XYZ file of C-alpha atoms in Angstrom:
135
model
C -9.646 39.546 27.459
C -10.005 36.061 25.987
C -12.171 33.487 27.691
C -10.528 31.761 30.643
C -9.199 28.210 30.521
C -9.781 25.957 33.521
C -7.832 22.729 34.070
C -9.164 20.013 36.392
C -6.583 17.543 37.697
C -6.995 14.393 39.776
C -4.889 11.272 39.994
C -6.687 8.975 37.541
C -8.707 11.576 35.563
C -11.561 9.107 35.760
C -13.988 10.557 38.306
C -13.800 13.912 40.058
C -11.990 15.828 37.337
C -14.222 14.364 34.623
C -17.379 15.256 36.548
C -16.060 18.773 37.198
C -15.209 19.248 33.522
C -18.676 17.993 32.565
C -20.358 20.408 34.956
C -18.314 23.391 33.793
C -18.909 22.645 30.112
C -22.631 22.299 30.814
C -23.013 25.412 32.974
C -20.563 27.745 31.189
C -21.249 26.815 27.584
C -18.708 28.542 25.350
C -17.701 31.088 28.022
C -14.864 28.920 29.376
C -12.362 26.512 27.831
C -12.208 23.311 29.864
C -9.318 20.852 30.197
C -9.007 17.784 32.379
C -6.090 15.451 33.049
C -4.555 13.092 35.584
C -1.154 12.550 37.116
C -1.610 8.764 36.662
C -4.579 8.435 34.267
C -6.747 5.342 34.405
C -7.931 3.225 31.489
C -11.521 4.486 31.460
C -13.877 6.891 33.162
C -15.487 5.518 36.313
C -18.823 4.035 35.146
C -20.528 5.116 38.370
C -19.417 8.716 37.722
C -20.785 8.402 34.180
C -24.130 7.190 35.573
C -24.299 9.946 38.209
C -23.693 12.621 35.563
C -26.185 10.987 33.171
C -28.832 11.393 35.890
C -28.456 15.196 35.629
C -28.395 15.195 31.833
C -24.631 15.458 31.323
C -22.957 12.869 29.083
C -19.255 12.320 29.814
C -18.989 8.965 28.018
C -16.967 10.399 25.119
C -14.202 11.597 27.463
C -11.104 9.532 28.125
C -8.557 9.842 30.919
C -5.405 11.626 29.751
C -1.997 12.352 31.194
C -1.374 15.785 32.690
C 1.147 17.751 30.643
C 3.146 20.877 31.322
C 1.414 22.424 28.314
C -2.002 21.878 29.953
C -0.916 23.886 32.982
C 0.769 26.588 30.888
C -2.407 27.012 28.797
C -4.657 27.367 31.842
C -5.685 30.411 33.833
C -7.116 28.352 36.687
C -5.817 24.958 37.834
C -8.114 22.954 40.115
C -6.504 19.954 41.796
C -8.427 17.197 43.532
C -6.099 15.109 45.606
C -2.927 15.332 43.511
C -1.664 18.842 44.214
C 1.969 17.783 44.572
C 2.001 16.180 41.110
C 0.858 19.361 39.379
C 3.583 21.668 38.091
C 3.464 25.205 39.480
C 3.706 28.270 37.279
C 3.641 31.816 38.632
C 0.625 33.841 37.576
C -1.778 30.900 37.547
C -4.658 30.615 39.966
C -4.506 27.338 41.873
C -7.223 25.781 44.009
C -7.331 22.393 45.677
C -10.816 20.978 46.163
C -10.940 18.408 48.957
C -13.384 15.924 47.435
C -13.937 12.250 48.179
C -12.569 9.973 45.462
C -15.559 8.269 43.783
C -13.495 5.166 42.913
C -15.143 2.100 44.419
C -17.988 4.144 45.913
C -21.681 3.284 45.531
C -23.887 5.458 43.306
C -25.470 7.216 46.298
C -22.045 8.459 47.467
C -21.041 9.458 43.932
C -24.255 11.492 43.672
C -23.197 13.431 46.767
C -19.730 14.028 45.270
C -21.371 15.108 41.984
C -23.555 17.620 43.789
C -20.634 18.950 45.842
C -18.662 19.426 42.619
C -21.592 21.336 41.095
C -21.538 23.766 44.036
C -17.790 24.333 43.535
C -18.341 24.850 39.788
C -21.165 27.349 40.326
C -18.960 29.371 42.698
C -15.988 29.224 40.323
C -18.115 30.259 37.356
C -19.580 33.208 39.276
C -16.043 34.370 40.151
C -14.824 33.963 36.564
C -17.781 35.895 35.181
C -17.362 38.663 37.771
C -13.717 39.106 36.740
C -14.572 39.489 33.034
C -14.723 43.052 31.718
């Protein structure tokens, strides 16, 4: 079986989905392909999210918000939505999860740290499940 592809989707692709993608890339290495997109992408990644991730040694500054495409969903084994579930196309055979996370937009760094840490917990659980399902 080839390595799984995980797609993270939030509205602006500027905070939660970017932090989740950063965590998964950091914790999974080359074991998982990671995509991230938004239903209405913003102009830049939330600078407070960038700072919160920098504090744990993960650099997401090179990422840019991008528009969710049908091809992204088709290419993914797991689709994680964060507050935009209705905007994400549904394809049978895909694993879908919706993570109820606070939007970091406009939040102070202390709150974004809490969101960052909550995302890490979700990522660790997801990664454990993905690894357990590998032959």
